[in-house]
Short mmCIF file of C-alpha atoms and ligand atoms in Angstrom, two decimals:
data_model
loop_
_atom_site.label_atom_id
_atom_site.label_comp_id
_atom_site.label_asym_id
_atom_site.label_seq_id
_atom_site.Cartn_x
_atom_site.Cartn_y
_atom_site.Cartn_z
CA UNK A 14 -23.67 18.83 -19.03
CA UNK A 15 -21.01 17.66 -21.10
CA UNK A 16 -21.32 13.79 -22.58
CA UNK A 17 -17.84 12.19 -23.77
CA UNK A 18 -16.82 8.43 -24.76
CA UNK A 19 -13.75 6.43 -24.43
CA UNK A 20 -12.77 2.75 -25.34
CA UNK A 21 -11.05 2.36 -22.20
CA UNK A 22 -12.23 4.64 -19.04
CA UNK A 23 -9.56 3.83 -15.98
CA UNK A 24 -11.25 5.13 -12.65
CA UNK A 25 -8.16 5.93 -10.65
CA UNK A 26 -5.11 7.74 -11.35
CA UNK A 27 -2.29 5.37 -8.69
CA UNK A 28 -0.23 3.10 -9.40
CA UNK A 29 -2.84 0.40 -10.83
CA UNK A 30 -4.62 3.16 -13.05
CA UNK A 31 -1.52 4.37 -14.56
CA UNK A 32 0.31 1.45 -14.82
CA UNK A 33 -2.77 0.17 -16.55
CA UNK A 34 -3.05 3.04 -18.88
CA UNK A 35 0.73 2.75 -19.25
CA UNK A 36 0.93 -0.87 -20.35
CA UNK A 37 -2.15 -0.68 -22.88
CA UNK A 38 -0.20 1.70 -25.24
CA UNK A 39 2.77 -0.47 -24.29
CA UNK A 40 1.01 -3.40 -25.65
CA UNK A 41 -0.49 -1.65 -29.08
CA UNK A 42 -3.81 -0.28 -27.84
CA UNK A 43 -4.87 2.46 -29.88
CA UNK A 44 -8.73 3.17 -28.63
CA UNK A 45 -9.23 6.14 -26.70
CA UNK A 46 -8.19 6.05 -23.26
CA UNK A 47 -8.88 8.14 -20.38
CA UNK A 48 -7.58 8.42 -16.60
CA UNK A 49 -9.63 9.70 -14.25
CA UNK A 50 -9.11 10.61 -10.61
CA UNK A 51 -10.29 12.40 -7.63
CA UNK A 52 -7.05 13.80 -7.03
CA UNK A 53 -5.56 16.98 -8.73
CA UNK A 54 -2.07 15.15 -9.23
CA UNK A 55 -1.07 13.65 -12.81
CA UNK A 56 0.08 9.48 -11.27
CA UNK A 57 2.74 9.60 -8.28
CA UNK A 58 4.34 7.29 -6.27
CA UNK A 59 2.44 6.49 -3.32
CA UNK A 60 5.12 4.79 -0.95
CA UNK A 61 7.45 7.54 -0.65
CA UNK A 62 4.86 9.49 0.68
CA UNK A 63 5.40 8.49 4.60
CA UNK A 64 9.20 7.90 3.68
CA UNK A 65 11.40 10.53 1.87
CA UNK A 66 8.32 13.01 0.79
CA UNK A 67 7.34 13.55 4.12
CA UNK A 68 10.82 13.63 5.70
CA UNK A 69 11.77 16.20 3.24
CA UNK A 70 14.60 14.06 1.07
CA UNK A 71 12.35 14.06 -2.08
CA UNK A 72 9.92 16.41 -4.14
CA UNK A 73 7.05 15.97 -5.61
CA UNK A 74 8.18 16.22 -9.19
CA UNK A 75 10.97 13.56 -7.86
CA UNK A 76 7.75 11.43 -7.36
CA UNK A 77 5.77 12.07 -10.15
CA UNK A 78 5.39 7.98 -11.63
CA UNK A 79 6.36 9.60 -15.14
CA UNK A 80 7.16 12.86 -16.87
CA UNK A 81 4.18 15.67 -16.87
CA UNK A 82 4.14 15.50 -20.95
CA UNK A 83 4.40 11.79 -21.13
CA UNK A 84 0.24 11.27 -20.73
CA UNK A 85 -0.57 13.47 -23.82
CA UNK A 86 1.99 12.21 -25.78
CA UNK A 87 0.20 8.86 -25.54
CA UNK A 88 -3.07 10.30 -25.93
CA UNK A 89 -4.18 9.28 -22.31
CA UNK A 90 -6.89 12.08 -21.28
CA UNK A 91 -5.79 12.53 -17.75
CA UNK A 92 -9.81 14.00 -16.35
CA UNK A 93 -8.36 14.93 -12.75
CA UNK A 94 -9.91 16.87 -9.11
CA UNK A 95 -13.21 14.80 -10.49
CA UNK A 96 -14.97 11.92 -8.60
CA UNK A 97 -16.63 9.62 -10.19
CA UNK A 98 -19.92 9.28 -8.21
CA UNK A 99 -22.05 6.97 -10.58
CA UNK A 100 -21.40 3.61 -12.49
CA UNK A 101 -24.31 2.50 -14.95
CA UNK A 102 -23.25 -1.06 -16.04
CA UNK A 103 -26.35 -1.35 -18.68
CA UNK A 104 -25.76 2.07 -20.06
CA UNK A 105 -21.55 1.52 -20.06
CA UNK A 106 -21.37 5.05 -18.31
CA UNK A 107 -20.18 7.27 -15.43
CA UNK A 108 -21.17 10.05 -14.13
CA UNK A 109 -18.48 12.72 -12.56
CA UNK A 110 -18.86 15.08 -9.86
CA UNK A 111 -18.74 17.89 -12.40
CA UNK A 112 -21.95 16.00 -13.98
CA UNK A 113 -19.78 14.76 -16.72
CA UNK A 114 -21.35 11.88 -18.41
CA UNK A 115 -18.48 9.60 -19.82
CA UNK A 116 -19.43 6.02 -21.80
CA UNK A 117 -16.85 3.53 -21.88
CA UNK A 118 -16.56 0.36 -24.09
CA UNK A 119 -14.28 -1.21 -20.73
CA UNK A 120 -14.26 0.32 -17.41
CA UNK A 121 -11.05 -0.47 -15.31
CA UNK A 122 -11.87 0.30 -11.59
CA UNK A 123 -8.40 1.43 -9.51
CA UNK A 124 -9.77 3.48 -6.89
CA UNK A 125 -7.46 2.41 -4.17
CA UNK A 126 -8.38 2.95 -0.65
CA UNK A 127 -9.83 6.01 1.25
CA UNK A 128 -8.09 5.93 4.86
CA UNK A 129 -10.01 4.72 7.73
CA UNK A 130 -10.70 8.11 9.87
CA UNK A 131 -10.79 7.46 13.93
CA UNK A 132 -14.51 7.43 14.84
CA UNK A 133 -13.23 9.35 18.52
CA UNK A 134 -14.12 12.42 19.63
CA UNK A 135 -12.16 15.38 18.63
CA UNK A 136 -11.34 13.58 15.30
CA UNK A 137 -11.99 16.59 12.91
CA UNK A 138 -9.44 18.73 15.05
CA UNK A 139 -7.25 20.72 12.82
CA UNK A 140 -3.40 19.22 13.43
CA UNK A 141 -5.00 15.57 12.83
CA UNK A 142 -3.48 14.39 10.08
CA UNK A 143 -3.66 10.90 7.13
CA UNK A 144 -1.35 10.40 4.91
CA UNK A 145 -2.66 8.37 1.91
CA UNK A 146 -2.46 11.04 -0.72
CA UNK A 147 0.15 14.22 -1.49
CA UNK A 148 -1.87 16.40 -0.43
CA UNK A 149 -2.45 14.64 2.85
CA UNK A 150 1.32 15.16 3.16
CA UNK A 151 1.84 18.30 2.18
CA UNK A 152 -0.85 19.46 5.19
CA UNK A 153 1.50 18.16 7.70
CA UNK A 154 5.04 19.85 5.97
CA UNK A 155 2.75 23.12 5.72
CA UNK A 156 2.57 22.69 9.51
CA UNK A 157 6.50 21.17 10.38
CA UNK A 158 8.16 24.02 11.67
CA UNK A 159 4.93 24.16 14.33
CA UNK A 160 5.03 20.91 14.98
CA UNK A 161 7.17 19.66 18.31
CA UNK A 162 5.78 16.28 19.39
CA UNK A 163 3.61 13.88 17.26
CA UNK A 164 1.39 11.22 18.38
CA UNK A 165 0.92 8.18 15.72
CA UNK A 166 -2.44 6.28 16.04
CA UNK A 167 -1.11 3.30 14.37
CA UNK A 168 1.57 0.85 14.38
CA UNK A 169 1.42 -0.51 10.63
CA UNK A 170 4.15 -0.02 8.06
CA UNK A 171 2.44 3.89 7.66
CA UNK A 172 2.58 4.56 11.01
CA UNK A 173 5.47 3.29 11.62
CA UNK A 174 7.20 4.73 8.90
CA UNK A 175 5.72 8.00 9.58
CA UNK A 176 7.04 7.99 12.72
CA UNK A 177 10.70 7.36 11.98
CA UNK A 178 10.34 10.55 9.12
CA UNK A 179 9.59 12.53 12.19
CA UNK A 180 11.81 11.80 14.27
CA UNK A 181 14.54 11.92 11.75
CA UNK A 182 13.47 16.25 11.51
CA UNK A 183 14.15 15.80 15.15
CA UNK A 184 10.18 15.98 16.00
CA UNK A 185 8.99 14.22 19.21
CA UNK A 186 6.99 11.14 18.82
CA UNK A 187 4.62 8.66 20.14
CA UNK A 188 2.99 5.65 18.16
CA UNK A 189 0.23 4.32 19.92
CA UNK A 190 -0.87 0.93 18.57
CA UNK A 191 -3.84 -0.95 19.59
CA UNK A 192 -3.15 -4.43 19.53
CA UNK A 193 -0.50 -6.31 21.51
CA UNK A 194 2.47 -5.94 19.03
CA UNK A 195 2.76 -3.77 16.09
CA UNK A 196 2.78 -5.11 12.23
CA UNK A 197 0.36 -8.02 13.59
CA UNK A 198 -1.51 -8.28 10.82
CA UNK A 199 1.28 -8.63 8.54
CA UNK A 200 4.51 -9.93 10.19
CA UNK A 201 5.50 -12.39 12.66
CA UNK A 202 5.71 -11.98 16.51
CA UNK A 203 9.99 -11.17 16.15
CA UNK A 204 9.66 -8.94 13.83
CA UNK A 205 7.46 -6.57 15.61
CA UNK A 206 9.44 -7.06 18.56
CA UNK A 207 12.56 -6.00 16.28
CA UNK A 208 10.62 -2.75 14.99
CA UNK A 209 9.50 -1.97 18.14
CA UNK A 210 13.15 -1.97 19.96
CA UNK A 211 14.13 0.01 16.76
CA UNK A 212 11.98 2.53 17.27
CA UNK A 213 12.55 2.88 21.19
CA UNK A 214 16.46 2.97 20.25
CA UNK A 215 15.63 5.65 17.81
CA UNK A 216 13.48 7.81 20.71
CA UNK A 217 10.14 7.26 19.87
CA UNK A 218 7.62 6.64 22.68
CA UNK A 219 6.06 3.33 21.37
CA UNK A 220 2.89 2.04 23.32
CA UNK A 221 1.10 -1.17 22.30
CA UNK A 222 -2.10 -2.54 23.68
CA UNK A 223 -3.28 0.81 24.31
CA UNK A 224 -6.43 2.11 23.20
CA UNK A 225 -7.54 5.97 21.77
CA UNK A 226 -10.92 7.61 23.85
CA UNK A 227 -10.58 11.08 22.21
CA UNK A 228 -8.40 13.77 20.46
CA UNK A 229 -8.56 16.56 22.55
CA UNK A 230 -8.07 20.42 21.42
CA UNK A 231 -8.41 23.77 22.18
CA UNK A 232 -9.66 26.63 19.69
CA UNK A 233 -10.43 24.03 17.15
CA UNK A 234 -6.83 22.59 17.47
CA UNK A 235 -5.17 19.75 18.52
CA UNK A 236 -3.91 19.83 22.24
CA UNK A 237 -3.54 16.32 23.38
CA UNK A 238 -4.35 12.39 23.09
CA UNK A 239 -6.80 11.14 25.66
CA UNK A 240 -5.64 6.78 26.41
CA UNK A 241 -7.92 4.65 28.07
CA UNK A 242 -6.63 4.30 31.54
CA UNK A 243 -6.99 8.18 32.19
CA UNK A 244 -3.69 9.18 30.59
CA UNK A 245 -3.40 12.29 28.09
CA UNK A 246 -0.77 12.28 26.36
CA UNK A 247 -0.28 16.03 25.08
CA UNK A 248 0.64 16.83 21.59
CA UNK A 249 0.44 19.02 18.72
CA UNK A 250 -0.12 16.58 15.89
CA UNK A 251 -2.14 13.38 15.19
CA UNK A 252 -1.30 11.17 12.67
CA UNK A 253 -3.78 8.57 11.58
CA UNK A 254 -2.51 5.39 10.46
CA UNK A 255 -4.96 3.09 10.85
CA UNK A 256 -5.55 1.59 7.19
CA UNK A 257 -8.39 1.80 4.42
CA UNK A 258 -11.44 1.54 3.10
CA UNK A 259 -11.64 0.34 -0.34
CA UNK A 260 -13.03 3.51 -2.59
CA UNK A 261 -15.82 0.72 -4.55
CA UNK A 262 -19.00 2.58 -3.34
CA UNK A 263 -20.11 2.85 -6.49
CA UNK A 264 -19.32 -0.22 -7.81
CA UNK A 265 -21.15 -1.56 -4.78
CA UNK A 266 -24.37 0.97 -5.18
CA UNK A 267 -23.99 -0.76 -9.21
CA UNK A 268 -24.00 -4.09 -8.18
CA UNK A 269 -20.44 -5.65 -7.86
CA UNK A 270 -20.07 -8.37 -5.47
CA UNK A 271 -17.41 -8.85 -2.69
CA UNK A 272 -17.50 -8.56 1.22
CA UNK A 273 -13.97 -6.27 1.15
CA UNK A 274 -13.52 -4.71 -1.52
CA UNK A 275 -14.65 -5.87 -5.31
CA UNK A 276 -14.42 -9.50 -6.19
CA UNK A 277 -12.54 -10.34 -9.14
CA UNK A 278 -11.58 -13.13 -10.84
CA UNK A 279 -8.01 -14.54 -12.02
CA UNK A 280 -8.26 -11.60 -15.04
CA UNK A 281 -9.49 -9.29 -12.72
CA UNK A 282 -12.88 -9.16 -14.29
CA UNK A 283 -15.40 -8.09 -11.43
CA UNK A 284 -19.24 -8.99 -11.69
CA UNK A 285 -20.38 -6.54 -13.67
CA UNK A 286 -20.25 -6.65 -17.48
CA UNK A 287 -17.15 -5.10 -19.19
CA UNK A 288 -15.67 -3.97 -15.56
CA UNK A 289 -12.62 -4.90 -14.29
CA UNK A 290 -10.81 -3.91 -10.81
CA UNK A 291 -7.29 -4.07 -9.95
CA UNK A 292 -4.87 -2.79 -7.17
CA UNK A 293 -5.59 -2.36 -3.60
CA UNK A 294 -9.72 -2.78 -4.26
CA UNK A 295 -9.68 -5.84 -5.75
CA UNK A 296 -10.28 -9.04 -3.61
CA UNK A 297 -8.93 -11.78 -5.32
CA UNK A 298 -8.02 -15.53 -4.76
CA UNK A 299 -4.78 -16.09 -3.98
CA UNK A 300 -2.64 -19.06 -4.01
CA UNK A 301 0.06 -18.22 -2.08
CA UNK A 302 -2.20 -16.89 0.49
CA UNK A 303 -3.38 -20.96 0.76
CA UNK A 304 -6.36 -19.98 -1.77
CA UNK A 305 -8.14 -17.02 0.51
CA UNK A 306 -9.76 -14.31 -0.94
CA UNK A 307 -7.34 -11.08 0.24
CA UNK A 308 -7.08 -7.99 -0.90
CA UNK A 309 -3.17 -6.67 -1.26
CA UNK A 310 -2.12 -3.26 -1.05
CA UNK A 311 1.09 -3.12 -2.62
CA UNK A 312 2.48 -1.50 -5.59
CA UNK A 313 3.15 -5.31 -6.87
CA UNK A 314 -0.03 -6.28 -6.69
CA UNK A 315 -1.77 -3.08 -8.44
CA UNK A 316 1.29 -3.22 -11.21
CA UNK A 317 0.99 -7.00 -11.49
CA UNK A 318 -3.01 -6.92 -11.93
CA UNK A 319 -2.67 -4.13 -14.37
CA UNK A 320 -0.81 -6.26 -16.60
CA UNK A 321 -3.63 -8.75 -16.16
CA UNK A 322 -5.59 -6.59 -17.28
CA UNK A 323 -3.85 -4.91 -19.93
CA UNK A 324 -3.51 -7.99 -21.60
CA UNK A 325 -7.12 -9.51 -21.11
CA UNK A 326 -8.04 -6.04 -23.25
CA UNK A 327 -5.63 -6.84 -25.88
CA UNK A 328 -6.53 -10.28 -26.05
CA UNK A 329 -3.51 -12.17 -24.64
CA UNK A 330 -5.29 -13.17 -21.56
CA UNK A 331 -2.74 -14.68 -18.60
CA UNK A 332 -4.26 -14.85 -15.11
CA UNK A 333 -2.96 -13.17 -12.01
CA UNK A 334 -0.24 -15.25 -10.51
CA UNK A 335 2.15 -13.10 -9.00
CA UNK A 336 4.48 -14.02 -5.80
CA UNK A 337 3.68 -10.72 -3.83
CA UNK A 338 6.20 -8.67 -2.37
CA UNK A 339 6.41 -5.71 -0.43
CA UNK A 340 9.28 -3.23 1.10
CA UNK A 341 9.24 -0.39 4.09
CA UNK A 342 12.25 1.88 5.08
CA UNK A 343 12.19 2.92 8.46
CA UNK A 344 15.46 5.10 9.76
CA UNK A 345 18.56 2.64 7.92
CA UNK A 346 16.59 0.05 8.11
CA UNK A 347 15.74 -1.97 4.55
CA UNK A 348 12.72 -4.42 4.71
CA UNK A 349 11.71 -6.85 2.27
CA UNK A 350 9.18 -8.82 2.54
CA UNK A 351 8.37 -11.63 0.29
CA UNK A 352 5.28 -14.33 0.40
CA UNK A 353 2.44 -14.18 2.93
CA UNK A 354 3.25 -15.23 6.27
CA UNK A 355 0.07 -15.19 7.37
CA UNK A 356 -0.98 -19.25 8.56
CA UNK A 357 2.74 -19.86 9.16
CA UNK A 358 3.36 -22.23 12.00
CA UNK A 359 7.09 -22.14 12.34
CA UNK A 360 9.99 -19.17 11.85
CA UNK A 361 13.67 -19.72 11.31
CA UNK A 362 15.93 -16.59 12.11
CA UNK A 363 18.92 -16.57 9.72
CA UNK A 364 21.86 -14.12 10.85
CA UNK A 365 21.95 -12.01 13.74
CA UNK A 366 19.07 -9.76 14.96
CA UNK A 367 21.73 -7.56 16.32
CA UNK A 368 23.55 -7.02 13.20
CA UNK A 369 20.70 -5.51 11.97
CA UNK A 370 20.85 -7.59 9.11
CA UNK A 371 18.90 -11.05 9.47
CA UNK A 372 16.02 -12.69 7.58
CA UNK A 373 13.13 -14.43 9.12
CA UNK A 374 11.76 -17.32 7.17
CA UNK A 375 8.37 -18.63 7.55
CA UNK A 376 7.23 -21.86 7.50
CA UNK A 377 3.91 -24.17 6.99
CA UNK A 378 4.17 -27.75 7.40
CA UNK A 379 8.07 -27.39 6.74
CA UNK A 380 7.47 -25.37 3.59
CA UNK A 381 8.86 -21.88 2.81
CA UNK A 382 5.96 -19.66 2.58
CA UNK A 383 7.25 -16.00 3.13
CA UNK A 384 10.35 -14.47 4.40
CA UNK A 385 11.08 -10.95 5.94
CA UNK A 386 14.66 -9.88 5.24
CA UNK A 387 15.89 -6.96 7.08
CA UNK A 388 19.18 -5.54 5.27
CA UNK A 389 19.22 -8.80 3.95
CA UNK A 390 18.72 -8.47 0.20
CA UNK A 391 20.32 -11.21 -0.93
CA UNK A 392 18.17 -13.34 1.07
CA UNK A 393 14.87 -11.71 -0.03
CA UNK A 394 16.24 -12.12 -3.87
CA UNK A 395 17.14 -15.95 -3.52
CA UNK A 396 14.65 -16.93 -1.17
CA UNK A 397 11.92 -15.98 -3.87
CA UNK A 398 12.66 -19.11 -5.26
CA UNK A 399 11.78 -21.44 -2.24
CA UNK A 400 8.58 -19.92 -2.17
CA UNK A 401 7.72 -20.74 -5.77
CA UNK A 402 9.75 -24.20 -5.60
CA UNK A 403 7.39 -24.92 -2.09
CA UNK A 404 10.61 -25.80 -0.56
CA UNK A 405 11.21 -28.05 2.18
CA UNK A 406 14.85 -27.29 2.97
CA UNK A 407 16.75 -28.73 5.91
CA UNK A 408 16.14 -26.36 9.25
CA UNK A 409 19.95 -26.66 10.42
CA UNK A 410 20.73 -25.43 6.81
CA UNK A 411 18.18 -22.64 6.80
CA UNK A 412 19.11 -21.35 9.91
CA UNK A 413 22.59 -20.20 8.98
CA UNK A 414 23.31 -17.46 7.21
CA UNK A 415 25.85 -18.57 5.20
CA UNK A 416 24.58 -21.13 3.28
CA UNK A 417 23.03 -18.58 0.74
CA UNK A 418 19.21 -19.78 -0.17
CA UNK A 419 19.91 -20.38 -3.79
CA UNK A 420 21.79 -23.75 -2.69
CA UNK A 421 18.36 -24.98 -1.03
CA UNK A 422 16.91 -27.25 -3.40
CA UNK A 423 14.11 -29.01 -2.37
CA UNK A 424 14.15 -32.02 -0.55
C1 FAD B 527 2.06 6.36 2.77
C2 FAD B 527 2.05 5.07 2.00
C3 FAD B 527 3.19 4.30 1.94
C4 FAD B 527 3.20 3.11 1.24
N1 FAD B 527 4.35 2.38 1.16
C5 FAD B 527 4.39 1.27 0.40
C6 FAD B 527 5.60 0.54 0.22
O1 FAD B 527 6.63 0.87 0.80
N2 FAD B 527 5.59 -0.54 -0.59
C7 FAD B 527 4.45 -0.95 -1.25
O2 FAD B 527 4.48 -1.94 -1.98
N3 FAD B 527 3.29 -0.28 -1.08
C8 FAD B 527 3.23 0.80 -0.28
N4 FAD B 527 2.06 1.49 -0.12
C9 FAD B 527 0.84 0.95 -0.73
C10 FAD B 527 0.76 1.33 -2.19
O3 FAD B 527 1.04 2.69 -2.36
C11 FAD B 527 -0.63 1.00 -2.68
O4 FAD B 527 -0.80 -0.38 -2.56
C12 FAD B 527 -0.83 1.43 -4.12
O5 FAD B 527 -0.74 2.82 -4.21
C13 FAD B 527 -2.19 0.97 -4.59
O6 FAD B 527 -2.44 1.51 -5.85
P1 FAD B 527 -3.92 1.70 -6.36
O7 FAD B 527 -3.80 2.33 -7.69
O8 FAD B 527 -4.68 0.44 -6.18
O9 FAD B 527 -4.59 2.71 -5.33
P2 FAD B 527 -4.21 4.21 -5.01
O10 FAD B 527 -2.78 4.44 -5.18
O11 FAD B 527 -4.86 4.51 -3.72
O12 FAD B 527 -4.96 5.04 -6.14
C14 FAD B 527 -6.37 5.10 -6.22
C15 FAD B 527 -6.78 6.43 -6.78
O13 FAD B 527 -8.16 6.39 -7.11
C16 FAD B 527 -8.77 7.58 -6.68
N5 FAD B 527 -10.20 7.35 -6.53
C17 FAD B 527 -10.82 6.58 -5.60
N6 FAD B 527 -12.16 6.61 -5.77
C18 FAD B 527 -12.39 7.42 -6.83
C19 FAD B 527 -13.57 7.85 -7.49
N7 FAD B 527 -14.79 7.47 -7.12
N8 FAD B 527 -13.44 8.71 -8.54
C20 FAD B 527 -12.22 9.12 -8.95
N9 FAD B 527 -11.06 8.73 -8.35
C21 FAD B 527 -11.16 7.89 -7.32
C22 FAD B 527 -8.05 7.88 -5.40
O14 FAD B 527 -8.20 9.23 -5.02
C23 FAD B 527 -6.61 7.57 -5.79
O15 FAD B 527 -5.99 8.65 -6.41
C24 FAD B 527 2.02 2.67 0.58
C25 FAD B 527 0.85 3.45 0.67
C26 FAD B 527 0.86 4.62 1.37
C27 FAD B 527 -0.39 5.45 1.44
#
């Protein structure tokens, strides 16, 4: 059993864990530092993995967050392909799943999300696919030239974006989403209704309101999609897309409070002594969510939070007060989103849905709280602004499109 000690131990080699790691030396830190991860990549980007990773326009080293030599050069320790099964808070130590025992002076918990798995029948089938990691990827393109027609379980941003990959290598596709509308959880009712036509347009077989029974398969494989209603829907592939489960189990088992997640506070600083958590683990209170405790997963969130962290450690502590913001590509379609929409109780469309370029803006009480900009960057760029202002800007003057946002002051 081998026994080894850092200053800084970051569980979690995504975007929050690296960008952590990344903005200590940044910032002067010159204890030992490690990075440790389940996963047998040095840090990638996560997001292109449904976009141009799995539709075959980028590469993994075109991923890669930074160059292969850059984590040695800084003296990181990259300890990756181990889990980290055990946190002792008293003791300051982990233990791996290759019964290393590592002691930490600070423990920075990024451990993401582990995606939800169907609970259905038929759901360890080989040809059902996730797509949270690169190697979760890479199982499907080991498989594209056998696959004909996809069925998505899932109308989120993964799903979704999934789906238009697949159809852009000319696969066959159905989403299948459960709720009434897809993106309901994180966009407004004409939005989804815009994705959805998009999609259709495109050729994919989009169902909403319709609920999985079973995977079905023959010889261990995948043969169709049993609905409720009595329809199968056959198919070669399943994709999963139906979100995560925040990887905190140990935490948890240690101690840490939080319903979802690990609660932190404004520095990120969980429950436990000496631990912090950042990225898509890490519940948080959130002002521009109207003060609720939410979890974001976002690559602005886990770089933002890093930085909160970073700097707690170095001892110029600023709290976490970011403006999230979030982006999906789906066929030439741009989105931006930025705010939370979530609690709005009005929309204004600005431009024309059928240009393909418009902007939704949403409102609370006659505030700016969030806007979705499709093709629309200038909006999402200026309309950042009305958010943090708490704008009140004239309707008439929001609604057209080309009175650019930067000349709505408050009022
Ligand atoms: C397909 C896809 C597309 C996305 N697209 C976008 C997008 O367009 N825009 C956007 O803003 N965001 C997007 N996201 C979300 C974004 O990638 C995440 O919010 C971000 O990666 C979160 O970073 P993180 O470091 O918190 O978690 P992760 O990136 O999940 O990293 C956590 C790491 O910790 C490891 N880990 C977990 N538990 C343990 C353990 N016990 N021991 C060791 N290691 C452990 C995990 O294996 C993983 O490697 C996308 C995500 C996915 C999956």
């Amino acid at each position: 059993m081998t026994s080894v000690r850092f200053d800084v131990a970051i569980v979690g080699t995504g975007h929050a864990g690296a960008q952590a790691a990344i903005a200590l030396r940044q910032g002067g830190f010159d204890g030992s530092l490690a990075l440790i991860g389940e996963e047998a990549d040095l840090p990638y980007e996560r997001p292109p993995l449904s976009k141009d990773y799995l539709s075959g326009t980028k590469t993994l080293s075109q991923i890669m967050l930074r160059p292969t030599t850059f984590w040695a050069e800084r003296k990181i320790v990259t300890l990756l392909g181990r889990r980290v099964m055990q946190v002792e808070p008293g003791a300051h130590t982990l233990l791996l799943s290759d019964q290393t025992t590592v002691e930490y002076g600070v423990l920075i918990w990024a451990g993401g999300g582990h995606p939800r798995k169907l609970t259905c029948s038929g759901e360890a089938l080989s040809g059902v696919h996730y797509v949270r990691t690169r190697a979760d990827v890479d199982a499907i393109l080991s498989r594209l030239s056998t696959i004909e027609r996809a069925v998505v379980v899932g109308g989120g941003y993964i799903g979704l974006e999934a789906a238009a990959s697949l159809r852009k290598l000319g696969k066959e596709v159905v989403v299948l989403e459960a709720l009434e509308r897809v993106l309901a959880r994180v966009a407004g009712r004409e939005l989804s209704t815009f994705f959805e036509q998009e999609h259709r347009t495109h050729g994919v077989d989009l169902r909403t309101g319709v609920a999985v029974e079973g995977i079905l398969g023959q010889d261990g494989h995948v043969t169709g999609v049993q609905i409720a209603g009595g329809e199968m829907l056959s198919c070669d592939t399943v994709i999963v897309g139906i979100g995560i489960i925040p990887a905190v189990e140990p935490l948890r088992v240690a101690g840490a409070t939080g319903a979802t997640g690990v609660l932190v506070d404004q520095h990120c600083r969980t429950s436990l002594p000496d631990i912090f958590a950042i990225g898509d683990c890490a519940a948080h209170v959130n002002r521009f969510a109207d003060g609720a405790t939410i979890r974001l997963e976002s690559v602005q969130n886990a770089t933002d939070q890093a930085l909160v962290v970073a700097r707690t450690i170095l001892g110029q502590p600023a709290p976490y007060d970011s403006l999230p913001w979030f982006w999906s590509n789906q066929f030439d379609l741009r989105l931006q989103t930025v705010g939370i929409s979530a609690g709005h109780d009005s929309t204004v469309l600005r431009g024309d849905v059928k240009s393909r370029s418009f902007s939704i803006v949403y409102l609370k009480c006659g505030r700016v709280i969030a806007l979705d900009c499709v093709n629309a960057t200038r909006d999402y760029v200026q309309g950042r602004k009305l958010i943090l202002d708490r704008a009140a800007p004239s309707i008439a003057r929001l609604a057209d499109g080309n009175v650019p946002l930067k000349e709505l002051s408050i009022q």
